[in-house]
Amino acid sequence: GSSVLEDISIKNQDTLSLSVFCSVRAHEKDINIVSVAPNDSFVATGSQDKTVKLWSSTDFALKGILKGHKRGVWDCQFSNHDRVIATCSGDKTIKLWSLTDFCCLRTFQGHSAGTLRVRFLSGGLQLMTCDGEGIIRLWNIRNNECTFSMDAHDNKIWALDVSSDGKMLVTGAADSRLKVFHDTTKELEQQNRQLEEQNILMEQKLANHLRHKEFEQALDIALDMDKPRQTLKVLTSIVENDLANYKDCLATLRRHVKNWDTRRITQILLYCREWNTRARNSHIAMLTLKAIFTSKAADELASINGISEILEAIVPYAERHFERIDKLYANSYLVDFTLASMGDLQTTSVDEYSHWEKTSNFVLPPKKVDGRVQIGGQAFVGFKESYDNISTTSSDNEVLTVGESDDDSDSELSMDDESSSHF
């Protein structure tokens, strides 16, 4: 095999002469690839006739034919750890075959162009492939999934090989470029592990600051970690703490806003845009926006990149929240009206309801008929006129007639007087 050729070339420094000891017509069409097994037991050939044939390395007797590709086979590669062979074809697929019974074990699909080269990686657990669009893909053999892809070249990648330790990948393409890639998986895993440990430490610090009501430090940590949910939690704690201690929460928020630079303000505005989409978070979002717009100069806010798009996304939800609050505020006066009708409130509350009634714009104005007040098409029972409008001299026998004019009542009184004069 190759080891024998190396020994011969070392011993004899002169030109090595080779002679043909066997010649076989292997395929009906062009042969694209020849590959030798690691133990020199098989020789595999891939052809444009869509097949891969396995030959004995001693006498070139045909041992098996691998059929399954729909277009010509461009490459085939033996595994150094298992009795399997990988093939790739112009039909955009990669197949894994058993050398025991020559059946197909796996089919990998995902390339958008014909696959031209295939190599084993990670002890035979992964495959590296390239295609006619300059894309390199890394496949996991166990679950047939593509774990990584990269746009390596601008044209077809005709050559691809991996170093013996699997840490270096070399590719050559039709764009006349040769590229070398190094495996940085371990370095990335170590970086991710360090970031995870740092995040755990920062989250613990954040929880400690919140527990001790150190909101300024907690807010800085949440913003540095780029955690919108934690930032909302800190701002909510600030507002609730100020309300519990009868302090101005808006002044506290303004004090924090004054220390923020443009990058931090942009970050908070993006957070507010997301918070404002939910009604339960809209109060904190509106307070934060008010603190920003009342603490920073207009020219400084106008210089923020993309602020117009952010505000355009905030305005529709803000209008919806304000309409909901106005409706709740208006409906709350129905409680005051009910209690006023029952006589349980002071006259100031009744006056407040009367003021609200005069200033409100109703589709249908309130109507008072037979002790009922009709607002918006619904009748509310139990309204009582103000005591100032009720005569103290009225008796139980007095009858109030609704709908008669003053002239009619005057004429009736005059007739009663005339009749009484006759007696």
CSV table of C-alpha atoms in Angstrom, one decimal:
chain,number,residue,atom,x,y,z
A,1,GLY,CA,0.0,0.0,0.0
A,2,SER,CA,1.0,3.6,0.6
A,3,SER,CA,3.4,2.6,3.4
A,4,VAL,CA,5.3,0.4,1.0
A,5,LEU,CA,5.7,3.2,-1.5
A,6,GLU,CA,7.0,5.5,1.2
A,7,ASP,CA,9.6,2.9,2.2
A,8,ILE,CA,10.7,2.4,-1.4
A,9,SER,CA,11.0,6.2,-2.0
A,10,ILE,CA,13.1,6.6,1.1
A,11,LYS,CA,15.5,3.8,0.3
A,12,ASN,CA,15.8,4.7,-3.4
A,13,GLN,CA,16.3,8.4,-4.0
A,14,ASP,CA,16.2,7.8,-7.7
A,15,THR,CA,13.1,8.1,-9.8
A,16,LEU,CA,10.6,5.3,-8.9
A,17,SER,CA,9.3,3.3,-11.8
A,18,LEU,CA,5.9,1.7,-11.6
A,19,SER,CA,4.2,-0.9,-13.8
A,20,VAL,CA,0.6,-1.9,-14.3
A,21,PHE,CA,-0.2,-5.4,-12.8
A,22,CYS,CA,-4.0,-5.2,-13.3
A,23,SER,CA,-6.4,-3.3,-15.5
A,24,VAL,CA,-10.2,-3.5,-15.1
A,25,ARG,CA,-13.1,-1.8,-16.9
A,26,ALA,CA,-14.8,-0.6,-13.7
A,27,HIS,CA,-17.7,1.6,-14.8
A,28,GLU,CA,-19.7,2.5,-17.9
A,29,LYS,CA,-19.0,6.3,-17.5
A,30,ASP,CA,-16.3,8.6,-16.1
A,31,ILE,CA,-14.7,7.7,-12.8
A,32,ASN,CA,-14.6,10.7,-10.5
A,33,ILE,CA,-12.9,9.4,-7.4
A,34,VAL,CA,-10.8,6.4,-6.2
A,35,SER,CA,-10.4,5.8,-2.5
A,36,VAL,CA,-8.5,3.1,-0.6
A,37,ALA,CA,-9.6,1.7,2.8
A,38,PRO,CA,-7.4,2.4,5.8
A,39,ASN,CA,-6.5,-1.3,6.1
A,40,ASP,CA,-5.9,-1.6,2.3
A,41,SER,CA,-8.6,-4.3,2.0
A,42,PHE,CA,-10.9,-2.4,-0.4
A,43,VAL,CA,-10.6,0.1,-3.2
A,44,ALA,CA,-13.8,2.2,-3.9
A,45,THR,CA,-14.5,3.9,-7.1
A,46,GLY,CA,-17.2,6.5,-7.8
A,47,SER,CA,-18.5,7.2,-11.2
A,48,GLN,CA,-20.9,9.3,-13.3
A,49,ASP,CA,-23.0,6.2,-13.7
A,50,LYS,CA,-24.5,6.9,-10.2
A,51,THR,CA,-22.8,3.9,-8.5
A,52,VAL,CA,-19.9,3.2,-6.2
A,53,LYS,CA,-18.1,-0.1,-6.6
A,54,LEU,CA,-15.9,-1.9,-4.1
A,55,TRP,CA,-12.9,-3.9,-5.3
A,56,SER,CA,-10.5,-6.2,-3.6
A,57,SER,CA,-7.1,-4.5,-3.4
A,58,THR,CA,-5.2,-7.7,-4.2
A,59,ASP,CA,-6.8,-9.0,-7.4
A,60,PHE,CA,-9.4,-6.2,-8.1
A,61,ALA,CA,-12.3,-8.7,-7.8
A,62,LEU,CA,-15.7,-6.9,-7.5
A,63,LYS,CA,-16.9,-7.2,-3.9
A,64,GLY,CA,-20.1,-5.0,-4.0
A,65,ILE,CA,-22.0,-2.2,-5.7
A,66,LEU,CA,-23.6,0.7,-3.9
A,67,LYS,CA,-26.7,1.9,-5.7
A,68,GLY,CA,-29.0,4.7,-4.5
A,69,HIS,CA,-27.7,8.0,-5.9
A,70,LYS,CA,-29.8,9.6,-8.6
A,71,ARG,CA,-26.8,11.5,-10.2
A,72,GLY,CA,-23.1,11.0,-10.6
A,73,VAL,CA,-21.0,10.3,-7.5
A,74,TRP,CA,-18.2,12.9,-6.9
A,75,ASP,CA,-16.5,11.5,-3.8
A,76,CYS,CA,-16.3,8.6,-1.4
A,77,GLN,CA,-14.5,8.2,1.9
A,78,PHE,CA,-13.8,5.3,4.2
A,79,SER,CA,-14.1,5.7,7.9
A,80,ASN,CA,-11.0,5.1,10.1
A,81,HIS,CA,-13.1,3.8,13.0
A,82,ASP,CA,-16.0,1.8,11.6
A,83,ARG,CA,-16.7,-0.5,8.7
A,84,VAL,CA,-18.7,2.2,6.8
A,85,ILE,CA,-18.1,4.4,3.7
A,86,ALA,CA,-19.6,7.9,2.9
A,87,THR,CA,-20.5,9.0,-0.6
A,88,CYS,CA,-21.6,12.3,-2.0
A,89,SER,CA,-23.3,12.9,-5.3
A,90,GLY,CA,-24.7,15.5,-7.7
A,91,ASP,CA,-28.2,14.8,-6.4
A,92,LYS,CA,-27.3,17.0,-3.4
A,93,THR,CA,-27.3,14.1,-0.9
A,94,ILE,CA,-24.7,12.3,1.2
A,95,LYS,CA,-25.1,8.6,2.0
A,96,LEU,CA,-23.5,6.4,4.6
A,97,TRP,CA,-23.1,2.7,3.6
A,98,SER,CA,-22.2,-0.5,5.5
A,99,LEU,CA,-19.2,-2.5,4.3
A,100,THR,CA,-20.7,-5.7,5.7
A,101,ASP,CA,-23.9,-6.0,3.6
A,102,PHE,CA,-23.4,-2.9,1.4
A,103,CYS,CA,-26.8,-1.3,2.4
A,104,CYS,CA,-27.5,2.4,3.0
A,105,LEU,CA,-27.5,3.3,6.7
A,106,ARG,CA,-28.0,7.1,6.5
A,107,THR,CA,-29.0,9.8,4.0
A,108,PHE,CA,-28.1,13.4,4.7
A,109,GLN,CA,-30.1,16.1,2.9
A,110,GLY,CA,-29.7,19.9,3.1
A,111,HIS,CA,-27.4,21.1,0.3
A,112,SER,CA,-29.0,23.3,-2.4
A,113,ALA,CA,-26.4,22.2,-5.0
A,114,GLY,CA,-24.5,19.0,-5.8
A,115,THR,CA,-22.2,17.8,-3.1
A,116,LEU,CA,-18.6,17.4,-4.3
A,117,ARG,CA,-16.5,16.3,-1.3
A,118,VAL,CA,-17.0,14.4,2.0
A,119,ARG,CA,-14.7,13.7,4.9
A,120,PHE,CA,-15.1,12.0,8.4
A,121,LEU,CA,-14.4,14.0,11.6
A,122,SER,CA,-14.5,13.6,15.4
A,123,GLY,CA,-13.6,9.9,15.4
A,124,GLY,CA,-16.1,9.0,12.7
A,125,LEU,CA,-19.0,10.7,14.4
A,126,GLN,CA,-19.3,13.7,12.1
A,127,LEU,CA,-19.1,14.4,8.4
A,128,MET,CA,-17.8,17.5,6.6
A,129,THR,CA,-19.1,18.2,3.1
A,130,CYS,CA,-19.0,20.9,0.5
A,131,ASP,CA,-21.1,21.7,-2.5
A,132,GLY,CA,-21.2,23.6,-5.8
A,133,GLU,CA,-22.3,26.9,-4.2
A,134,GLY,CA,-19.2,27.2,-2.0
A,135,ILE,CA,-21.1,26.1,1.2
A,136,ILE,CA,-19.4,23.9,3.8
A,137,ARG,CA,-21.7,21.8,6.2
A,138,LEU,CA,-20.9,19.8,9.3
A,139,TRP,CA,-23.2,16.8,9.9
A,140,ASN,CA,-23.9,14.8,13.0
A,141,ILE,CA,-24.2,11.1,12.0
A,142,ARG,CA,-26.3,10.0,15.0
A,143,ASN,CA,-29.3,12.2,14.3
A,144,ASN,CA,-28.8,13.2,10.6
A,145,GLU,CA,-28.7,16.9,11.6
A,146,CYS,CA,-26.6,19.7,10.1
A,147,THR,CA,-24.9,21.3,13.1
A,148,PHE,CA,-22.9,24.0,11.3
A,149,SER,CA,-22.8,25.6,7.8
A,150,MET,CA,-20.5,28.3,6.4
A,151,ASP,CA,-20.3,30.2,3.1
A,152,ALA,CA,-16.6,29.5,2.4
A,153,HIS,CA,-16.1,30.3,-1.3
A,154,ASP,CA,-17.8,32.1,-4.1
A,155,ASN,CA,-17.8,29.1,-6.4
A,156,LYS,CA,-17.7,25.3,-6.5
A,157,ILE,CA,-15.4,23.7,-3.9
A,158,TRP,CA,-13.6,21.0,-5.8
A,159,ALA,CA,-11.1,20.1,-3.1
A,160,LEU,CA,-11.5,19.5,0.7
A,161,ASP,CA,-9.4,17.6,3.2
A,162,VAL,CA,-8.9,17.4,7.0
A,163,SER,CA,-5.7,17.0,9.0
A,164,SER,CA,-5.0,13.8,10.9
A,165,ASP,CA,-5.9,15.4,14.2
A,166,GLY,CA,-9.1,16.9,12.8
A,167,LYS,CA,-8.2,20.5,13.9
A,168,MET,CA,-7.5,21.9,10.5
A,169,LEU,CA,-9.6,22.0,7.3
A,170,VAL,CA,-8.3,23.0,3.9
A,171,THR,CA,-10.5,23.8,0.9
A,172,GLY,CA,-9.8,24.8,-2.7
A,173,ALA,CA,-12.5,26.1,-5.1
A,174,ALA,CA,-13.1,27.3,-8.6
A,175,ASP,CA,-12.6,30.9,-7.4
A,176,SER,CA,-8.8,30.1,-7.4
A,177,ARG,CA,-8.6,30.5,-3.6
A,178,LEU,CA,-7.1,28.1,-1.1
A,179,LYS,CA,-8.5,28.5,2.5
A,180,VAL,CA,-7.4,27.0,5.8
A,181,PHE,CA,-9.9,26.7,8.7
A,182,HIS,CA,-9.0,25.9,12.3
A,183,ASP,CA,-11.3,24.1,14.7
A,184,THR,CA,-12.2,26.5,17.6
A,185,THR,CA,-14.9,24.4,19.2
A,186,LYS,CA,-13.1,24.0,22.5
A,187,GLU,CA,-12.3,27.7,22.8
A,188,LEU,CA,-15.9,28.6,22.1
A,189,GLU,CA,-17.1,26.1,24.6
A,190,GLN,CA,-14.8,27.5,27.2
A,191,GLN,CA,-16.0,31.1,26.4
A,192,ASN,CA,-19.6,30.0,26.7
A,193,ARG,CA,-18.9,28.3,30.0
A,194,GLN,CA,-17.2,31.4,31.4
A,195,LEU,CA,-20.1,33.6,30.2
A,196,GLU,CA,-22.6,31.2,31.9
A,197,GLU,CA,-20.7,31.4,35.1
A,198,GLN,CA,-20.5,35.2,34.9
A,199,ASN,CA,-24.2,35.4,34.3
A,200,ILE,CA,-25.0,33.2,37.3
A,201,LEU,CA,-22.8,35.4,39.4
A,202,MET,CA,-24.4,38.6,38.1
A,203,GLU,CA,-27.9,37.3,38.7
A,204,GLN,CA,-27.0,36.5,42.3
A,205,LYS,CA,-25.7,40.0,42.8
A,206,LEU,CA,-28.9,41.4,41.2
A,207,ALA,CA,-31.0,39.3,43.6
A,208,ASN,CA,-28.9,40.5,46.6
A,209,HIS,CA,-29.2,44.2,45.6
A,210,LEU,CA,-33.0,43.8,45.2
A,211,ARG,CA,-33.3,42.1,48.6
A,212,HIS,CA,-31.4,45.0,50.3
A,213,LYS,CA,-33.3,47.6,48.2
A,214,GLU,CA,-30.2,48.8,46.4
A,215,PHE,CA,-32.1,49.7,43.3
A,216,GLU,CA,-29.4,51.8,41.6
A,217,GLN,CA,-26.9,49.0,41.6
A,218,ALA,CA,-29.5,46.4,40.6
A,219,LEU,CA,-30.6,48.5,37.7
A,220,ASP,CA,-27.1,48.9,36.4
A,221,ILE,CA,-26.5,45.2,36.6
A,222,ALA,CA,-29.8,44.4,34.8
A,223,LEU,CA,-28.9,46.8,32.0
A,224,ASP,CA,-25.4,45.6,31.6
A,225,MET,CA,-26.6,42.0,31.3
A,226,ASP,CA,-29.2,43.2,28.7
A,227,LYS,CA,-32.0,41.5,30.5
A,228,PRO,CA,-35.4,43.3,29.7
A,229,ARG,CA,-37.3,41.1,32.2
A,230,GLN,CA,-34.9,41.8,35.0
A,231,THR,CA,-34.9,45.5,34.2
A,232,LEU,CA,-38.7,45.6,34.3
A,233,LYS,CA,-38.6,43.9,37.7
A,234,VAL,CA,-36.1,46.4,39.1
A,235,LEU,CA,-38.1,49.4,37.8
A,236,THR,CA,-41.3,47.9,39.2
A,237,SER,CA,-39.6,47.5,42.6
A,238,ILE,CA,-38.5,51.1,42.5
A,239,VAL,CA,-42.0,52.4,41.8
A,240,GLU,CA,-43.6,50.2,44.4
A,241,ASN,CA,-41.1,51.1,47.1
A,242,ASP,CA,-41.6,54.8,46.5
A,243,LEU,CA,-45.4,54.5,46.6
A,244,ALA,CA,-45.2,52.5,49.8
A,245,ASN,CA,-43.0,55.3,51.4
A,246,TYR,CA,-45.2,58.1,50.0
A,247,LYS,CA,-42.3,59.3,47.7
A,248,ASP,CA,-42.4,60.7,44.1
A,249,CYS,CA,-41.5,57.7,42.0
A,250,LEU,CA,-41.2,59.9,38.9
A,251,ALA,CA,-38.4,61.9,40.6
A,252,THR,CA,-36.6,58.7,41.4
A,253,LEU,CA,-36.7,57.6,37.8
A,254,ARG,CA,-35.5,61.0,36.6
A,255,ARG,CA,-32.5,60.8,38.9
A,256,HIS,CA,-31.6,57.5,37.2
A,257,VAL,CA,-32.2,58.8,33.7
A,258,LYS,CA,-29.8,61.7,34.1
A,259,ASN,CA,-26.9,59.3,34.4
A,260,TRP,CA,-27.8,57.4,31.2
A,261,ASP,CA,-25.9,58.0,27.9
A,262,THR,CA,-27.4,57.8,24.4
A,263,ARG,CA,-26.7,54.0,24.1
A,264,ARG,CA,-28.4,53.3,27.4
A,265,ILE,CA,-31.5,55.5,26.5
A,266,THR,CA,-31.8,53.6,23.2
A,267,GLN,CA,-31.7,50.3,25.1
A,268,ILE,CA,-34.4,51.5,27.5
A,269,LEU,CA,-36.6,52.8,24.7
A,270,LEU,CA,-36.4,49.4,23.0
A,271,TYR,CA,-37.4,47.8,26.3
A,272,CYS,CA,-40.3,50.1,26.7
A,273,ARG,CA,-41.5,49.3,23.2
A,274,GLU,CA,-41.8,45.7,24.2
A,275,TRP,CA,-43.2,46.3,27.6
A,276,ASN,CA,-45.9,48.6,26.3
A,277,THR,CA,-47.4,45.8,24.2
A,278,ARG,CA,-48.9,44.3,27.4
A,279,ALA,CA,-51.4,46.1,29.6
A,280,ARG,CA,-49.9,45.0,32.9
A,281,ASN,CA,-46.5,46.5,32.0
A,282,SER,CA,-47.8,49.7,30.3
A,283,HIS,CA,-47.7,51.7,33.5
A,284,ILE,CA,-44.0,51.2,34.1
A,285,ALA,CA,-43.3,51.8,30.4
A,286,MET,CA,-45.2,55.1,30.4
A,287,LEU,CA,-43.5,56.3,33.7
A,288,THR,CA,-40.1,55.4,32.2
A,289,LEU,CA,-40.8,57.2,29.0
A,290,LYS,CA,-42.1,60.3,30.9
A,291,ALA,CA,-38.9,60.3,33.0
A,292,ILE,CA,-36.8,60.2,29.8
A,293,PHE,CA,-38.6,62.9,27.9
A,294,THR,CA,-38.8,65.2,30.9
A,295,SER,CA,-35.1,64.8,31.8
A,296,LYS,CA,-33.3,64.8,28.5
A,297,ALA,CA,-33.1,67.7,26.0
A,298,ALA,CA,-35.1,67.4,22.8
A,299,ASP,CA,-32.0,67.7,20.6
A,300,GLU,CA,-30.2,64.9,22.5
A,301,LEU,CA,-33.2,62.6,22.0
A,302,ALA,CA,-33.5,63.6,18.3
A,303,SER,CA,-29.9,62.5,17.7
A,304,ILE,CA,-30.7,58.9,18.8
A,305,ASN,CA,-30.6,56.6,15.8
A,306,GLY,CA,-34.0,55.0,15.0
A,307,ILE,CA,-35.9,56.9,17.7
A,308,SER,CA,-38.7,57.8,15.3
A,309,GLU,CA,-39.4,54.1,14.4
A,310,ILE,CA,-39.3,53.2,18.1
A,311,LEU,CA,-41.9,55.9,19.0
A,312,GLU,CA,-44.1,55.0,16.1
A,313,ALA,CA,-44.3,51.5,17.5
A,314,ILE,CA,-45.1,52.8,21.0
A,315,VAL,CA,-47.8,55.4,20.1
A,316,PRO,CA,-50.6,52.9,19.0
A,317,TYR,CA,-50.4,50.8,22.1
A,318,ALA,CA,-50.1,53.9,24.3
A,319,GLU,CA,-53.3,55.3,22.8
A,320,ARG,CA,-55.1,52.0,23.4
A,321,HIS,CA,-54.0,51.9,27.0
A,322,PHE,CA,-55.1,55.6,27.6
A,323,GLU,CA,-58.5,54.8,26.1
A,324,ARG,CA,-58.9,51.8,28.4
A,325,ILE,CA,-58.0,53.9,31.4
A,326,ASP,CA,-60.4,56.7,30.4
A,327,LYS,CA,-63.2,54.2,30.1
A,328,LEU,CA,-62.4,52.7,33.5
A,329,TYR,CA,-62.3,56.2,35.0
A,330,ALA,CA,-65.7,57.1,33.5
A,331,ASN,CA,-67.3,53.8,34.6
A,332,SER,CA,-66.0,54.4,38.2
A,333,TYR,CA,-68.4,57.3,38.6
A,334,LEU,CA,-71.3,54.8,38.3
A,335,VAL,CA,-70.3,53.5,41.7
A,336,ASP,CA,-70.4,57.1,43.1
A,337,PHE,CA,-73.8,57.6,41.5
A,338,THR,CA,-75.1,54.4,43.0
A,339,LEU,CA,-73.9,55.3,46.4
A,340,ALA,CA,-75.1,58.9,46.1
A,341,SER,CA,-78.6,57.6,45.1
A,342,MET,CA,-78.6,55.5,48.3
A,343,GLY,CA,-77.6,58.6,50.3
A,344,ASP,CA,-74.4,57.1,51.6
A,345,LEU,CA,-72.1,59.8,50.2
A,346,GLN,CA,-71.5,63.4,51.2
A,347,THR,CA,-72.9,66.2,49.1
A,348,THR,CA,-69.4,66.9,47.7
A,349,SER,CA,-69.5,63.5,46.0
A,350,VAL,CA,-72.9,64.2,44.5
A,351,ASP,CA,-71.6,67.6,43.3
A,352,GLU,CA,-68.6,65.8,41.7
A,353,TYR,CA,-70.9,63.4,39.9
A,354,SER,CA,-73.0,66.4,38.7
A,355,HIS,CA,-69.8,68.1,37.4
A,356,TRP,CA,-68.8,64.9,35.6
A,357,GLU,CA,-72.3,64.6,34.1
A,358,LYS,CA,-72.1,68.2,32.7
A,359,THR,CA,-68.6,67.8,31.3
A,360,SER,CA,-69.0,64.4,29.8
A,361,ASN,CA,-69.9,64.0,26.1
A,362,PHE,CA,-72.6,61.3,25.8
A,363,VAL,CA,-74.1,60.0,22.7
A,364,LEU,CA,-77.5,60.1,24.5
A,365,PRO,CA,-77.7,62.7,27.3
A,366,PRO,CA,-78.9,61.4,30.7
A,367,LYS,CA,-82.6,61.4,31.2
A,368,LYS,CA,-84.5,61.5,34.6
A,369,VAL,CA,-87.9,59.9,34.3
A,370,ASP,CA,-90.0,58.5,37.2
A,371,GLY,CA,-87.1,58.3,39.6
A,372,ARG,CA,-84.8,56.7,37.0
A,373,VAL,CA,-81.6,58.0,35.3
A,374,GLN,CA,-80.9,56.7,31.8
A,375,ILE,CA,-77.3,56.9,30.7
A,376,GLY,CA,-76.1,55.5,27.3
A,377,GLY,CA,-79.3,53.6,26.8
A,378,GLN,CA,-79.3,51.8,30.2
A,379,ALA,CA,-81.6,52.7,33.1
A,380,PHE,CA,-80.3,53.0,36.6
A,381,VAL,CA,-82.9,52.9,39.3
A,382,GLY,CA,-82.8,54.8,42.6
A,383,PHE,CA,-81.8,58.4,41.6
A,384,LYS,CA,-82.9,61.0,44.1
A,385,GLU,CA,-83.0,64.7,43.4
A,386,SER,CA,-80.8,67.0,45.4
A,387,TYR,CA,-82.4,68.0,48.7
A,388,ASP,CA,-82.3,71.6,47.7
A,389,ASN,CA,-84.7,71.0,44.9
A,390,ILE,CA,-87.3,69.3,47.2
A,391,SER,CA,-89.8,71.6,49.0
A,392,THR,CA,-89.8,71.2,52.8
A,393,THR,CA,-93.5,72.2,52.9
A,394,SER,CA,-94.6,69.3,50.8
A,395,SER,CA,-97.0,66.9,52.4
A,396,ASP,CA,-97.6,63.2,52.0
A,397,ASN,CA,-100.8,63.9,50.1
A,398,GLU,CA,-99.1,66.1,47.5
A,399,VAL,CA,-99.3,64.7,44.0
A,400,LEU,CA,-96.7,65.7,41.3
A,401,THR,CA,-98.2,65.4,37.8
A,402,VAL,CA,-95.6,64.9,35.0
A,403,GLY,CA,-96.1,66.4,31.6
A,404,GLU,CA,-98.6,69.2,32.3
A,405,SER,CA,-97.9,72.8,31.4
A,406,ASP,CA,-97.9,75.7,33.9
A,407,ASP,CA,-101.0,77.2,32.3
A,408,ASP,CA,-103.0,74.0,32.9
A,409,SER,CA,-102.1,73.9,36.5
A,410,ASP,CA,-102.9,77.6,37.0
A,411,SER,CA,-106.4,77.2,35.4
A,412,GLU,CA,-107.1,74.3,37.7
A,413,LEU,CA,-106.2,76.3,40.7
A,414,SER,CA,-108.4,79.2,39.6
A,415,MET,CA,-111.4,76.8,39.2
A,416,ASP,CA,-110.8,75.5,42.7
A,417,ASP,CA,-110.8,79.0,44.1
A,418,GLU,CA,-114.1,79.8,42.3
A,419,SER,CA,-115.8,76.7,43.6
A,420,SER,CA,-114.7,77.4,47.1
A,421,SER,CA,-116.0,80.9,46.9
A,422,HIS,CA,-119.5,79.6,46.1
A,423,PHE,CA,-119.5,77.7,49.4
